[in-house]
mmCIF file of C-alpha atoms in Angstrom:
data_model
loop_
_atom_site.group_PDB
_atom_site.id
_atom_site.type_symbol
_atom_site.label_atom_id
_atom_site.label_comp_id
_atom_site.label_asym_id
_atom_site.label_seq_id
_atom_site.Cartn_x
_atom_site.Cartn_y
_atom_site.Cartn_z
ATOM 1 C CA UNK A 1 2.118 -52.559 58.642
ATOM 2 C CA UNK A 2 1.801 -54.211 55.055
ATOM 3 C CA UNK A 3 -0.781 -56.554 54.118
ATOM 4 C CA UNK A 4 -0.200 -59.276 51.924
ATOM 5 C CA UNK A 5 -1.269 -62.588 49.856
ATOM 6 C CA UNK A 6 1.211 -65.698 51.006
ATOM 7 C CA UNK A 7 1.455 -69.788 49.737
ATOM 8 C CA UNK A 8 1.958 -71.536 53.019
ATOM 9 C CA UNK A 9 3.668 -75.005 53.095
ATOM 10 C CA UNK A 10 2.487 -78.556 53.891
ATOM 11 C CA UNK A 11 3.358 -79.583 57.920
ATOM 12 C CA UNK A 12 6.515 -81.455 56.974
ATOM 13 C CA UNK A 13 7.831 -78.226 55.048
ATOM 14 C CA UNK A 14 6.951 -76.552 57.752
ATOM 15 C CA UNK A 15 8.836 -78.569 60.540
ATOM 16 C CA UNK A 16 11.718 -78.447 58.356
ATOM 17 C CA UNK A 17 11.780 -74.031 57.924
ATOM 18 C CA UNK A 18 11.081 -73.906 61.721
ATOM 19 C CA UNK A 19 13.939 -76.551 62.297
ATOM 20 C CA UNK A 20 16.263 -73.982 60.613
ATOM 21 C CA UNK A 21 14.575 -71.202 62.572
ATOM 22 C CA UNK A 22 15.130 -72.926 65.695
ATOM 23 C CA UNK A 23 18.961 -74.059 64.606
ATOM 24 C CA UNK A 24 19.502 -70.125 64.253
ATOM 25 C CA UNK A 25 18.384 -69.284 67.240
ATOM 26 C CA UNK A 26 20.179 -71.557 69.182
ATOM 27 C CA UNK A 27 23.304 -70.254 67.353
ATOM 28 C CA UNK A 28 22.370 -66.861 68.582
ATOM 29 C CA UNK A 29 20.806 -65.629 65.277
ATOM 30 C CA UNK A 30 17.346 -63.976 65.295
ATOM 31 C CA UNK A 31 15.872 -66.408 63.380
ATOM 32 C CA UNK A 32 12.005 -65.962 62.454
ATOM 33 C CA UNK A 33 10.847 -68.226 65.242
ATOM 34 C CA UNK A 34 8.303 -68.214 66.759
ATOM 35 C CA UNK A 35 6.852 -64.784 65.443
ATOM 36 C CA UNK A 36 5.503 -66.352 61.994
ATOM 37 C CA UNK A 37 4.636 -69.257 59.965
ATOM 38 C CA UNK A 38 6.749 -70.513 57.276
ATOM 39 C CA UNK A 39 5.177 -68.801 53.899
ATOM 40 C CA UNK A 40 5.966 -67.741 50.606
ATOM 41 C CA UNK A 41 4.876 -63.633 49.835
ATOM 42 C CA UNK A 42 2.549 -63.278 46.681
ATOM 43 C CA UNK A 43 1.883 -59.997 46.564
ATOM 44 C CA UNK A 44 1.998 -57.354 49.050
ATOM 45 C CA UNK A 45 0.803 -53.631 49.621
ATOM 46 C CA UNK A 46 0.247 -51.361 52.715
ATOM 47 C CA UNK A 47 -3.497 -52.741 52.454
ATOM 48 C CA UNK A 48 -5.175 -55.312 50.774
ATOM 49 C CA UNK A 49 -9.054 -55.117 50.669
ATOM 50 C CA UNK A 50 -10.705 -58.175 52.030
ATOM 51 C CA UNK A 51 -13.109 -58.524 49.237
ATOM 52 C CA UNK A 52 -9.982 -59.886 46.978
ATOM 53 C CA UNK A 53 -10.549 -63.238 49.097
ATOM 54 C CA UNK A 54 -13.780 -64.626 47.243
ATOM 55 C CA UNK A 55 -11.689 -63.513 44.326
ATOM 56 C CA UNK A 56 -8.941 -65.605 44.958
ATOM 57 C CA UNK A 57 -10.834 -68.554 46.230
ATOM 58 C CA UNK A 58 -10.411 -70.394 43.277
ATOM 59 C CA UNK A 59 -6.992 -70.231 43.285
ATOM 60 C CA UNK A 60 -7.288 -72.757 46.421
ATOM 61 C CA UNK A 61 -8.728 -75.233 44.325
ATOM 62 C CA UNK A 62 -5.024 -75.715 42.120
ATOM 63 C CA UNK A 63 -3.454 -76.655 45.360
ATOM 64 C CA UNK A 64 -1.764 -78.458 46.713
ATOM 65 C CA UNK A 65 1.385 -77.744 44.260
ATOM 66 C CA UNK A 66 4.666 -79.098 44.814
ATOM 67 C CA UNK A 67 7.327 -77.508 45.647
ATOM 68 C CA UNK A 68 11.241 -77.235 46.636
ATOM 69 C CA UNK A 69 13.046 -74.862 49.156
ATOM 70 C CA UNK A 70 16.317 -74.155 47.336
ATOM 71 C CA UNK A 71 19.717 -72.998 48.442
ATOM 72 C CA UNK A 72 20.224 -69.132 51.062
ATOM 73 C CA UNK A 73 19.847 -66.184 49.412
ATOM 74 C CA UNK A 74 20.261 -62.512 51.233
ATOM 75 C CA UNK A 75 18.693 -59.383 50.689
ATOM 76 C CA UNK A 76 20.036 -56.124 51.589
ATOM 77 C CA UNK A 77 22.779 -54.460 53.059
ATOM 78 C CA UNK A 78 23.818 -53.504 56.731
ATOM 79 C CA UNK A 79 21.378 -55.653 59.151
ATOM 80 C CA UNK A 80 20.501 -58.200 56.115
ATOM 81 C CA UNK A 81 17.397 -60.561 55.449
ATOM 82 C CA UNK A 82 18.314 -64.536 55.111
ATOM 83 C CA UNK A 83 16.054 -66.398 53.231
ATOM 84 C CA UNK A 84 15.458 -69.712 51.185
ATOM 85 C CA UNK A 85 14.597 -69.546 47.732
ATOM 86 C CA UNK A 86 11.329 -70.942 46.286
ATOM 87 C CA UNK A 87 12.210 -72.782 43.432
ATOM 88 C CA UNK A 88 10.355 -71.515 40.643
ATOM 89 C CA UNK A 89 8.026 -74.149 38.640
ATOM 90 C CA UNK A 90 5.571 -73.156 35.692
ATOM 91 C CA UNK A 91 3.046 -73.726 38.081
ATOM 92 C CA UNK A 92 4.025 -71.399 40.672
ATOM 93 C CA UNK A 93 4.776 -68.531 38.306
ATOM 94 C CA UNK A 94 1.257 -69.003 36.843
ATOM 95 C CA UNK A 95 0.029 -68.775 40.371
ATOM 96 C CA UNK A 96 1.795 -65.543 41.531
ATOM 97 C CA UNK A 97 0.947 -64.102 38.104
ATOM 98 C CA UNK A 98 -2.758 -64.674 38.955
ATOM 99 C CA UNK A 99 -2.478 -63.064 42.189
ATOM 100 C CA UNK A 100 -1.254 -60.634 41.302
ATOM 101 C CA UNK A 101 -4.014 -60.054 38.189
ATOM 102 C CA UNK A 102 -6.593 -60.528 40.702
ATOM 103 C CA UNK A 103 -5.284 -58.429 43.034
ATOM 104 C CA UNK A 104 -4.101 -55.291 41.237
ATOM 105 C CA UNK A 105 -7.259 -53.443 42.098
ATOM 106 C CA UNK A 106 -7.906 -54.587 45.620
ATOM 107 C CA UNK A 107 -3.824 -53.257 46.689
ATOM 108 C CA UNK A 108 -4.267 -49.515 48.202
ATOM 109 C CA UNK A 109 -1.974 -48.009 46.892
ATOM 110 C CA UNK A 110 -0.532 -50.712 44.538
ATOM 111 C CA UNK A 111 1.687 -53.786 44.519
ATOM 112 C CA UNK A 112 5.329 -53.179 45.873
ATOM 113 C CA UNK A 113 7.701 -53.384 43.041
ATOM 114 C CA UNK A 114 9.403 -56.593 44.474
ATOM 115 C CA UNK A 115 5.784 -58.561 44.284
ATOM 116 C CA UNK A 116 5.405 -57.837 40.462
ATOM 117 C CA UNK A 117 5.533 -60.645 38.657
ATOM 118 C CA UNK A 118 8.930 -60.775 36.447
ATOM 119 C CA UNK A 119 10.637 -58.856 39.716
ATOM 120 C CA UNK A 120 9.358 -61.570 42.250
ATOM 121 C CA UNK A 121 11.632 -63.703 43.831
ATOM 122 C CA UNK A 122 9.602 -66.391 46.024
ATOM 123 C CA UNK A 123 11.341 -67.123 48.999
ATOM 124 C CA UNK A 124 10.500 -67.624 53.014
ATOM 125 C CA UNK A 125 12.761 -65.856 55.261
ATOM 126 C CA UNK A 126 14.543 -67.495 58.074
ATOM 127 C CA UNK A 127 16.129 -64.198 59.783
ATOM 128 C CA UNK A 128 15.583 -60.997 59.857
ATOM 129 C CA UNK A 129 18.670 -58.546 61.203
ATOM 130 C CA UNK A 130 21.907 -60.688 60.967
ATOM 131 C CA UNK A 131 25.191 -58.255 61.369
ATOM 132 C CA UNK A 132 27.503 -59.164 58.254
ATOM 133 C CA UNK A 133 29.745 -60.374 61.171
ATOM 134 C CA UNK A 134 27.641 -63.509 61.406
ATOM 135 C CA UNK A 135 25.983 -63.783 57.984
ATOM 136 C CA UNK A 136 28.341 -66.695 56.887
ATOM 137 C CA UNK A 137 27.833 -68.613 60.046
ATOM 138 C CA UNK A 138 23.297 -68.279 59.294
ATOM 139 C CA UNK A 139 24.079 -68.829 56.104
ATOM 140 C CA UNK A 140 25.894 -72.023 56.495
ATOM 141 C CA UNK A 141 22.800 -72.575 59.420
ATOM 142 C CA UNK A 142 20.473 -72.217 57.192
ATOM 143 C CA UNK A 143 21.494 -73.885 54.236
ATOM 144 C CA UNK A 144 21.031 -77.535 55.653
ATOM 145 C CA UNK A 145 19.521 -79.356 54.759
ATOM 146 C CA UNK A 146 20.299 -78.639 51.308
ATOM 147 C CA UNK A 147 16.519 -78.669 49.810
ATOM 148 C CA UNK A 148 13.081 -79.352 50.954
ATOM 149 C CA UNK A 149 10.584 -80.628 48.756
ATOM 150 C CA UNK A 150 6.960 -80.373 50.324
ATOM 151 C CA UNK A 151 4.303 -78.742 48.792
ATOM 152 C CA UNK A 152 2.574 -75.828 48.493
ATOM 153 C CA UNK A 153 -0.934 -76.256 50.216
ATOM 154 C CA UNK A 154 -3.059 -72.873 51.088
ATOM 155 C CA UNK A 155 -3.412 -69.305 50.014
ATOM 156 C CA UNK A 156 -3.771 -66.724 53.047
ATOM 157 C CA UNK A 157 -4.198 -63.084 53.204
ATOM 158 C CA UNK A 158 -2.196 -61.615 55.980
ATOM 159 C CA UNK A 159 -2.856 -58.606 57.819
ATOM 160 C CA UNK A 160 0.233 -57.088 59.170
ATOM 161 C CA UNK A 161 -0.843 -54.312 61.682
ATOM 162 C CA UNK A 162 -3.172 -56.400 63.283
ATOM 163 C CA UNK A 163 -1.029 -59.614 62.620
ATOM 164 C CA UNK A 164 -3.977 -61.646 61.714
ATOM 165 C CA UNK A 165 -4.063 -64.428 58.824
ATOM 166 C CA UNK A 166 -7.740 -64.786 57.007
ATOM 167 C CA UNK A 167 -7.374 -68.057 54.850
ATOM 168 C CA UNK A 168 -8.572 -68.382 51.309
ATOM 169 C CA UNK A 169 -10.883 -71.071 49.672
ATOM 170 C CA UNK A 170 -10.321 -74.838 51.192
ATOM 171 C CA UNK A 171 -8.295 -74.660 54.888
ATOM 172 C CA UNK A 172 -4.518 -74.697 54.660
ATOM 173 C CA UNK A 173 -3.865 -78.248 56.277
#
């Protein structure tokens, strides 16, 4: 499973993704709920040394950032990916960009190509799987409420196989 470096939201942000994850399920979607918490994915590799954390301590201090969850956006084809976009700020590009700086040498065996910075789209997914017979149904689902603004309050590394979240510099609140 793939390791990676996430933004995760303030608790009002929060509510508000899970809301939309709990809408979808209710609708009969497979929504994200409860599996995860609502985050944005810096960077991301098939392992991420631990010893990038001190690194990216720092980081913590910029926070928190504002931010605004934008309008649906899929990825894929067949069994698609639903997200919300991240709206991007100068501030959050300059953050992802320093991830991934730091990071670069700590990613075994390198970034994924989606995660570089100039390919990234910042988003957090609300479903995973959705048949295109029911994409415009989730989409409409999760489109409401038309933005979010919250913030942006913690960095997190995230370790996928053992699905275990190490936070970074001051505690995500």
């Amino acid at each position: 499973m793939a390791h990676s470096v996430e933004l995760v939201f303030d608790p009002g942000t929060e509510e508000s993704i899970r809301r939309i994850w709990d809408d979808l399920r209710e609708a009969g979607i497979p929504s994200q709920a409860p599996r995860s918490r609502p985050h944005t994915t810096l960077t991301v590799a098939e392992l991420i040394d631990p010893d990038v954390e001190a690194l990216l301590a720092p980081l913590a201090t910029r926070l928190p950032v504002p931010c605004r969850i934008g309008a649906p956006v899929v990825f894929g084809r067949g069994k698609m990916v639903l997200a919300r976009l991240l709206v991007p700020t100068p501030e959050l590009l300059d953050i992802h960009a320093e991830v991934h700086r730091i990071c670069l040498p700590y990613l075994h065996p390198g970034p994924m190509a989606n995660a570089l910075p100039g390919q990234w789209t910042g988003h957090v997914t609300v479903a995973r799987r959705i048949e295109p017979a029911v994409l415009g149904r989730a989409v409409r689902i999760a489109g409401r409420p038309t933005d979010i603004d919250g913030s942006v309050v913690g960095l997190r590394r995230w370790d996928g196989g053992s699905k275990t979240e190490f936070r970074i510099g001051a505690a995500p609140r």
